[in-house]
Coordinates of C-alpha atoms and ligand atoms in Angstrom, one line a residue:
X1 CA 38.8 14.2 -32.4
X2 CA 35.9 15.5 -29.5
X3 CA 34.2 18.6 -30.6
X4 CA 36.7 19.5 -33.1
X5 CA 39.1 20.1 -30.4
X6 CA 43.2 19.8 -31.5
X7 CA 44.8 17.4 -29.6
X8 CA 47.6 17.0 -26.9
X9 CA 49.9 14.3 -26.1
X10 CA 52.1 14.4 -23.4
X11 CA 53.8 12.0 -20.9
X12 CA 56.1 11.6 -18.3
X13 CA 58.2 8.2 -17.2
X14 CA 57.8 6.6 -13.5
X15 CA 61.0 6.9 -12.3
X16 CA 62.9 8.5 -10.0
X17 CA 61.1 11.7 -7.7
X18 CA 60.0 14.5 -10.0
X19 CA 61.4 17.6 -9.9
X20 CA 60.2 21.3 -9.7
X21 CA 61.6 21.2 -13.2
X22 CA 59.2 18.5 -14.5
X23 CA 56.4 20.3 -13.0
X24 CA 56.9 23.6 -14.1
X25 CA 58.5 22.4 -17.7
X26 CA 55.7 20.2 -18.2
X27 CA 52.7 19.1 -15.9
X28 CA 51.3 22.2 -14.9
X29 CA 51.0 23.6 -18.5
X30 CA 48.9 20.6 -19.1
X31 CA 46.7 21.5 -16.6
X32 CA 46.3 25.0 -18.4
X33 CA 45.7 23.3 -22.2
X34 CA 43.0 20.9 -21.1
X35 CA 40.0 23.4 -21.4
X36 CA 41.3 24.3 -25.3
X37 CA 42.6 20.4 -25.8
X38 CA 41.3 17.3 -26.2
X39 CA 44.5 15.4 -24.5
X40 CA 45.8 12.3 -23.4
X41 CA 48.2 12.8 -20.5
X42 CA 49.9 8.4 -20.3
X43 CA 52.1 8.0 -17.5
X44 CA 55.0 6.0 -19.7
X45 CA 55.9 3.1 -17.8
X46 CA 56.9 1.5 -21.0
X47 CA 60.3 4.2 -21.4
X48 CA 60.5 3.2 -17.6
X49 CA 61.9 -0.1 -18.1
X50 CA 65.0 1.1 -20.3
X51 CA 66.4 1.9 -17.4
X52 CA 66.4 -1.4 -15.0
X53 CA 63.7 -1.4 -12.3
X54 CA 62.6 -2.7 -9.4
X55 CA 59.1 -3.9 -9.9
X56 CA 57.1 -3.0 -6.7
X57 CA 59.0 0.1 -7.1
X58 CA 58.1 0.7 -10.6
X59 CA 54.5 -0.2 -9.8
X60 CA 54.1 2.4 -6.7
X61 CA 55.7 4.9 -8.4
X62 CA 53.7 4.6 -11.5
X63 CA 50.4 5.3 -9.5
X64 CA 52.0 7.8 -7.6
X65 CA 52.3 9.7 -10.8
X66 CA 49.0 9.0 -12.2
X67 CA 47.9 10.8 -8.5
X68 CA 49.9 13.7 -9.2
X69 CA 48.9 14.7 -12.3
X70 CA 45.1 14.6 -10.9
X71 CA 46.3 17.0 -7.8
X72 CA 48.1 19.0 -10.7
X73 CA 44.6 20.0 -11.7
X74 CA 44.6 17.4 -15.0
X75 CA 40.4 16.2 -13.9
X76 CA 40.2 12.7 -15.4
X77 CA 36.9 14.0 -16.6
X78 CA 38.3 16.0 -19.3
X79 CA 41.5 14.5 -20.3
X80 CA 42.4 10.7 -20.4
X81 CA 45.1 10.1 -18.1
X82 CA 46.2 6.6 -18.1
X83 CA 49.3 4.0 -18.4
X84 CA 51.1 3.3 -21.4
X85 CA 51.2 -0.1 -20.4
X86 CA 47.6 -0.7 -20.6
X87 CA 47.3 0.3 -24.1
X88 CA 49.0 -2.2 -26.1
X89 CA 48.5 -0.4 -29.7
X90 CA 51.6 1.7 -27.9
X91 CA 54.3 -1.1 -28.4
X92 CA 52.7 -2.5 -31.6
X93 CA 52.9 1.1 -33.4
X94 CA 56.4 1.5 -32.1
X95 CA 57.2 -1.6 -33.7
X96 CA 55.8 -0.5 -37.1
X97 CA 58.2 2.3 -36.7
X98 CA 61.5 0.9 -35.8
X99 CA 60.8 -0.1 -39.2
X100 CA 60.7 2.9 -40.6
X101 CA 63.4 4.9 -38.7
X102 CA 67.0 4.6 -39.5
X103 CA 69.9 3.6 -37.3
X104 CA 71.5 6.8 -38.1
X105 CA 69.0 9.2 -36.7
X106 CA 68.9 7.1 -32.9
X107 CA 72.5 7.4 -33.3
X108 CA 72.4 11.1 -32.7
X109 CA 70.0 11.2 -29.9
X110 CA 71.5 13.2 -27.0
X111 CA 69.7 11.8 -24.5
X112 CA 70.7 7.9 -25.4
X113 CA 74.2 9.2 -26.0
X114 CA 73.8 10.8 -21.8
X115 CA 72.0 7.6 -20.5
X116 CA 74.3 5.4 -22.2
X117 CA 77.3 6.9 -20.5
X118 CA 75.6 6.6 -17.3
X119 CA 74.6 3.2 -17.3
X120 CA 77.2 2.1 -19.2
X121 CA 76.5 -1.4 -18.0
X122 CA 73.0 -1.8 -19.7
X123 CA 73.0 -0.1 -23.0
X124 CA 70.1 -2.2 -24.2
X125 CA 67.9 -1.9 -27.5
X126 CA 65.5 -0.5 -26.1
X127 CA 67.0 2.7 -24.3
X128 CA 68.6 3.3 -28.3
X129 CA 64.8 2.6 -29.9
X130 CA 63.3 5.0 -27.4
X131 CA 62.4 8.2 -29.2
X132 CA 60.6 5.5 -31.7
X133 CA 58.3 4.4 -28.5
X134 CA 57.5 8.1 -27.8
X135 CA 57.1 8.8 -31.6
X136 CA 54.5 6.0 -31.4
X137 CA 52.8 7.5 -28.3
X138 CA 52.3 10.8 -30.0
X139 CA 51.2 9.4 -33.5
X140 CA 48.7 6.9 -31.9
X141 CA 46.5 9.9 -30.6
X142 CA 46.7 12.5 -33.6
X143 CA 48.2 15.0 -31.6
X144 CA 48.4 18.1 -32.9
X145 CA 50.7 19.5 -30.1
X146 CA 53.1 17.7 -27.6
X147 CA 53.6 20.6 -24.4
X148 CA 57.0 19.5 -23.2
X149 CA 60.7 20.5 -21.9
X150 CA 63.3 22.1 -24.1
X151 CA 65.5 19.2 -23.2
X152 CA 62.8 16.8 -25.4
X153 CA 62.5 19.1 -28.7
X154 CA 65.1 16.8 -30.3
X155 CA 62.8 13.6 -30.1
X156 CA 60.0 15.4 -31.2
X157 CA 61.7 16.7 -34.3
X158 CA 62.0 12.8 -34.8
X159 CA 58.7 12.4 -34.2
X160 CA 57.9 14.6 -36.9
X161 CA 60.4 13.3 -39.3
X162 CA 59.0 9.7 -38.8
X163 CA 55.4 10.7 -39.4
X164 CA 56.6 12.4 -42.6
X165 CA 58.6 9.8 -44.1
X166 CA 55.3 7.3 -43.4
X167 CA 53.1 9.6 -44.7
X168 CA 55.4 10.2 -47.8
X169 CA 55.0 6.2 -48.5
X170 CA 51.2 5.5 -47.2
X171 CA 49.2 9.1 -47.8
X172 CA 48.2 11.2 -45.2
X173 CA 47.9 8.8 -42.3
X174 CA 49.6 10.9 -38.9
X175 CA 49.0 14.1 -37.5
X176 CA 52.1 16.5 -37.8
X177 CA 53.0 17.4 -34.0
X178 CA 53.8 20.7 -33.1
X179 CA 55.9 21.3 -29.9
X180 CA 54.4 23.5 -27.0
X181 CA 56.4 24.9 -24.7
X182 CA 55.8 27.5 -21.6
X183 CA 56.8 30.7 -21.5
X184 CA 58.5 30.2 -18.2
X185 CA 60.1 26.9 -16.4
X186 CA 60.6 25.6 -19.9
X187 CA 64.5 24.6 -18.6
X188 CA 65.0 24.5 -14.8
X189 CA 68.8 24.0 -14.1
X190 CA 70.6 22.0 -11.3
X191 CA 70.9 24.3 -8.3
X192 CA 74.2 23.0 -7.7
X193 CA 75.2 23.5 -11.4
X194 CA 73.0 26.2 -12.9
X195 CA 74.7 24.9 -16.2
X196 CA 73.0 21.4 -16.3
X197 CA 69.3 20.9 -16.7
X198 CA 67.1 20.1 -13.0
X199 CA 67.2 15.7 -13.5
X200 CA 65.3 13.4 -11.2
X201 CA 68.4 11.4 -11.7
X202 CA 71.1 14.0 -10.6
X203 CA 73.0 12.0 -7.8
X204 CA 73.1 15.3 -5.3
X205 CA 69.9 15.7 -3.6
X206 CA 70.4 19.7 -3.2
X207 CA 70.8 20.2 -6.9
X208 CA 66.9 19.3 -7.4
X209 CA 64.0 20.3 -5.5
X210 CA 61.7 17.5 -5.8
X211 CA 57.7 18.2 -5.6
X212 CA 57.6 15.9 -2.4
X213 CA 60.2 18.3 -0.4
X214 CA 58.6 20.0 2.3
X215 CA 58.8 23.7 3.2
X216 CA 62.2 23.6 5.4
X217 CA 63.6 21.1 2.8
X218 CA 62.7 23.6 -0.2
X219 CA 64.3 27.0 2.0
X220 CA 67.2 25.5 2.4
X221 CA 67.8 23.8 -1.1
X222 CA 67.2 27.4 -2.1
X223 CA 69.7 29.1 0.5
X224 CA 72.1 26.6 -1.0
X225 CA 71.8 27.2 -4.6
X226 CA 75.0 28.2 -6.5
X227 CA 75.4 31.9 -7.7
X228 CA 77.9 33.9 -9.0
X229 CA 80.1 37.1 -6.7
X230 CA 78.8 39.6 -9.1
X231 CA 76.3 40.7 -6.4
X232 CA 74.0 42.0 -8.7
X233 CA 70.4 40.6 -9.4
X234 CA 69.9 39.6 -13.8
X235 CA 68.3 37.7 -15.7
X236 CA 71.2 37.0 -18.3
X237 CA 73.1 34.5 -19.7
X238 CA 76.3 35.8 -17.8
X239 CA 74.5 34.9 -14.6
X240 CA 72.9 31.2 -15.1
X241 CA 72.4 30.9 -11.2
X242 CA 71.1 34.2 -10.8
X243 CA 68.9 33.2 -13.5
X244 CA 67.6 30.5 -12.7
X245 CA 66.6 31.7 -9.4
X246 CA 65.2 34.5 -11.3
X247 CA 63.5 31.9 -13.6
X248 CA 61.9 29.6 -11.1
X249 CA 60.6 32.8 -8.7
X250 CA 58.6 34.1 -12.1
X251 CA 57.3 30.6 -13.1
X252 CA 55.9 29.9 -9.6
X253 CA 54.6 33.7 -9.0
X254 CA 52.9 34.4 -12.5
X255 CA 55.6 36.9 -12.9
X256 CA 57.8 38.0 -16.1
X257 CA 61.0 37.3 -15.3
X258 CA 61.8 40.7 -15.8
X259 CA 59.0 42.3 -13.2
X260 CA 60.7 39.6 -11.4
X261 CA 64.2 41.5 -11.7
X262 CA 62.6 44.5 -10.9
X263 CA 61.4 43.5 -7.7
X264 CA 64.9 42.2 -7.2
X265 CA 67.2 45.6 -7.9
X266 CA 69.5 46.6 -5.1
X267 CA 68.7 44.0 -2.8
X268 CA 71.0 40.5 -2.1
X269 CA 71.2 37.4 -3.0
X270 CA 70.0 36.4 -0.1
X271 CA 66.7 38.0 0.0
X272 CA 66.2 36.6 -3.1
X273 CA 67.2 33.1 -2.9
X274 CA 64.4 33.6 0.7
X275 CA 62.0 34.7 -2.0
X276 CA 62.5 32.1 -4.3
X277 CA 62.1 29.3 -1.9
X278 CA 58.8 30.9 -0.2
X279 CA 57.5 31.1 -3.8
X280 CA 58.2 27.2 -4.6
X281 CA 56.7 26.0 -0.8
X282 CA 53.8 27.9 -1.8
X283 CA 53.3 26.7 -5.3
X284 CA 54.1 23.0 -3.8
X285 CA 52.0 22.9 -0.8
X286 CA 48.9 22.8 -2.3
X287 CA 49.8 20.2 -4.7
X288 CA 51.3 17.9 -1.9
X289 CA 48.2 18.3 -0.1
X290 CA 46.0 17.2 -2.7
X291 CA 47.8 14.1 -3.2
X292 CA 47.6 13.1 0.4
X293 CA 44.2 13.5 0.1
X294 CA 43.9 11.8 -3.6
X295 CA 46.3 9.2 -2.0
X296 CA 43.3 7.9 0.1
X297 CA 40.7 7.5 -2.7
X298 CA 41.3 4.1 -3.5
X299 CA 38.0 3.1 -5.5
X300 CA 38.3 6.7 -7.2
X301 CA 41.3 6.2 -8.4
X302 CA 41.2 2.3 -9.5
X303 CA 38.3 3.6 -11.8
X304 CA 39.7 6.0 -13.6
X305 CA 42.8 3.5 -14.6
X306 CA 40.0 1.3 -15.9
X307 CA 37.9 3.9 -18.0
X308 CA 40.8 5.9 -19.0
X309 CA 42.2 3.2 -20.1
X310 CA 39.7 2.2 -22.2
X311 CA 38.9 5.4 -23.9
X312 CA 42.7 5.5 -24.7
X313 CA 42.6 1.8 -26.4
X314 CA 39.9 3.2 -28.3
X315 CA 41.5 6.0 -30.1
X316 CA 45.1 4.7 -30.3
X317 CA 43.6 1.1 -32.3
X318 CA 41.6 3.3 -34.3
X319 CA 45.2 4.9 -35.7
X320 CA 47.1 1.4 -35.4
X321 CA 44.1 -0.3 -37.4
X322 CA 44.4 2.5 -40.3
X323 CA 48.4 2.0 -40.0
X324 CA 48.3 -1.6 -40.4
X325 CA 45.6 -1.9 -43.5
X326 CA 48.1 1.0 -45.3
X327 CA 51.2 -1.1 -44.4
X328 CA 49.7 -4.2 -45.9
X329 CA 48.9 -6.6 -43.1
X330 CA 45.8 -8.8 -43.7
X331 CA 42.4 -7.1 -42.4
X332 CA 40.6 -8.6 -39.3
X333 CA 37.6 -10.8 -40.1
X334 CA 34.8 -9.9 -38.1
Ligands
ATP401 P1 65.8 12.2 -16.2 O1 66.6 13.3 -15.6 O2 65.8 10.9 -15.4 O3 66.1 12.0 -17.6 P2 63.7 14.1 -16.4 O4 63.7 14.8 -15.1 O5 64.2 14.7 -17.6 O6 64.3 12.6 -16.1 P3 61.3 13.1 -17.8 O7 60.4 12.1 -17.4 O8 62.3 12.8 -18.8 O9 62.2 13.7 -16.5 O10 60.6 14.5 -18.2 C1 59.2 14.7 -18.0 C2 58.9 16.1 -18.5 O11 59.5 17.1 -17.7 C3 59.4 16.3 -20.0 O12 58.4 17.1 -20.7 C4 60.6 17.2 -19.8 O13 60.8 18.0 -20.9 C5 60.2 18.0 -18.5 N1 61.4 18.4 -17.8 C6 62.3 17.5 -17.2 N2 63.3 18.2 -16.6 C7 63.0 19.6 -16.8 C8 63.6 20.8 -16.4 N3 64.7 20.8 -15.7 N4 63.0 22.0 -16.7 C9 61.9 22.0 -17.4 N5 61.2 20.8 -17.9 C10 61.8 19.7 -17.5
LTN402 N1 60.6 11.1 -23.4 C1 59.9 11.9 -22.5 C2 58.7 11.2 -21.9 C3 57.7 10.8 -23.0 C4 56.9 11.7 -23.7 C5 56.2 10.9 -24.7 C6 56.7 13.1 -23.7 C7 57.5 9.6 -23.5 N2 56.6 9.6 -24.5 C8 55.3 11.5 -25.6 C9 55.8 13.7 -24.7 C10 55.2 12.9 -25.6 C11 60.8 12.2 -21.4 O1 61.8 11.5 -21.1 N3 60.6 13.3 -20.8

């Protein structure tokens, strides 16, 4: 630990376009924790490949993330970004864990139990072993909190109940994580199904905005979205279009979503579904610009995957060292 700083963990995979939801569930809270947080922000090519892949694909996309959580304000300075891949001690401490996690608990897992109906022709080992990979990410770094989606509290609860059940056995070896999420954007629905989460892997491209949309694209998404005939602007549960609009104008304005409602009384849906989609152009626009710009930086970019990198190895074989002497593998001769 830096400075006595608490520490962050968080990651997202390189696949598919990210959505508004993954940026205002996730990414741009990072960006807010980093002064307070020593953190570790790994772009998870390793989850990637449970899912099949095309490799140039996989490989562009990857970097493509790694820019974007720069031009979402993470500086490389502060925080280590960097690929999962790069770090080896990932896949080793996952290992170590699959031995100490129980067929029973990946059983329940929502999210295998979703992507296994949906690609019901590849249900491989390791899209079941998954939350044991991301237990392993979090564990290798201390982490003291994990800022994420509501949709991922389940696999961190596994998280925790991994580094427990170690720590019972071995002594006081992992840091317990603690879940952060926002106050606002922590669940951004479909806007074609305001019942269903915003996925980067929803088939109908108007049901997510995704952060490369430009301002036309965005207005009309918005124009589109699904609400109710109650004609009345809410923000509750009776209305889940409504309020998700409601939702995604307070997230991108700084709002509450009740000053949000307020501003809202007596007027249409559509002025607000106007409002909400001039409030996402504007919260996108300066992040798309910054990664046309990052997009460019070829030699500034290459060097912070090779010293991130580095100072990731570094702390994650420090914890993999610690977890291999307490599990009873034979030390390293120097
Ligand atoms: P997929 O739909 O393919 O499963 P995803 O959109 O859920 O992908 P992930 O890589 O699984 O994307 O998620 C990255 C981060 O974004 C996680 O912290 C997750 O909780 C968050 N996130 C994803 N979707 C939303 C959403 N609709 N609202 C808020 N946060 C979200
Ligand atoms: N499973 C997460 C991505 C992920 C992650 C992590 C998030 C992998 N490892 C560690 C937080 C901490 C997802 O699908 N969103």
């Amino acid at each position: 630990m830096i400075d006595g700083h608490k520490v962050i963990f968080s990651g997202v995979q390189a696949t598919g376009n990210l959505t508004l939801g993954n940026y205002l569930g996730a990414l741009r809270n990072w960006s807010l924790l980093q002064n307070e947080y020593e953190c570790f922000f790994s772009v998870v090519d390793e989850h990637s490949i449970t899912v099949r892949q095309d490799p140039a694909e996989l490989r562009r996309r990857a970097r493509n993330l790694l820019i974007l959580y720069i031009a979402a304000g993470i500086d490389p300075k502060k925080s280590c970004i960097y690929f999962q891949s790069h770090v080896s001690a990932h896949a080793e401490l996952a290992w170590i864990l699959n031995c100490y996690t129980y067929m029973g608990e990946m059983n329940r897992m929502t999210q295998f139990k979703d992507k296994s109906a949906k690609h019901a022709d590849n249900i491989n080992v390791g899209l079941f072993a998954y939350p044991v990979l991301m237990a392993a990410d979090i564990l290798l770094y201390q982490a003291d909190v994990v800022p994420v989606g509501i949709d991922q509290m389940q696999h961190l609860e596994i998280c925790r109940d991994i580094a427990m059940r170690f720590n019972n056995i071995y002594g006081p070896v992992f840091t317990i994580p603690e879940p952060y999420i926002g106050k606002t954007g922590a669940k951004i629905m479909s806007l074609q199904d305001p019942t269903k989460k915003m996925s980067k892997s929803d088939e109908n491209p108007n049901a997510s905005i995704y952060l490369y949309d430009d301002r036309d694209t965005v207005i009309r998404k918005c124009r589109r979205a699904v609400t109710d005939s109650l004609a009345t602007v809410s923000y509750s549960e009776e209305q889940p279009g409504v309020r998700n609009l409601i939702e995604i104008y307070a997230a991108c304005t700084g709002k509450l979503p009740e000053e949000a409602v307020a501003e809202f009384e007596g007027k249409g849906y559509g002025d607000l579904k106007s409002a909400v989609g001039e409030a996402v152009a504007d919260t996108l626009a300066p992040l798309q610009n910054e990664i046309a710009r990052l997009s460019k930086e070829k030699d500034y970019i290459d060097g912070i995957i090779r010293d991130n990198a580095e100072r990731a190895a570094y702390t994650a074989n420090k914890t993999l060292r610690k977890v291999q002497h307490k599990i009873g593998f034979p030390d390293r001769i120097r």
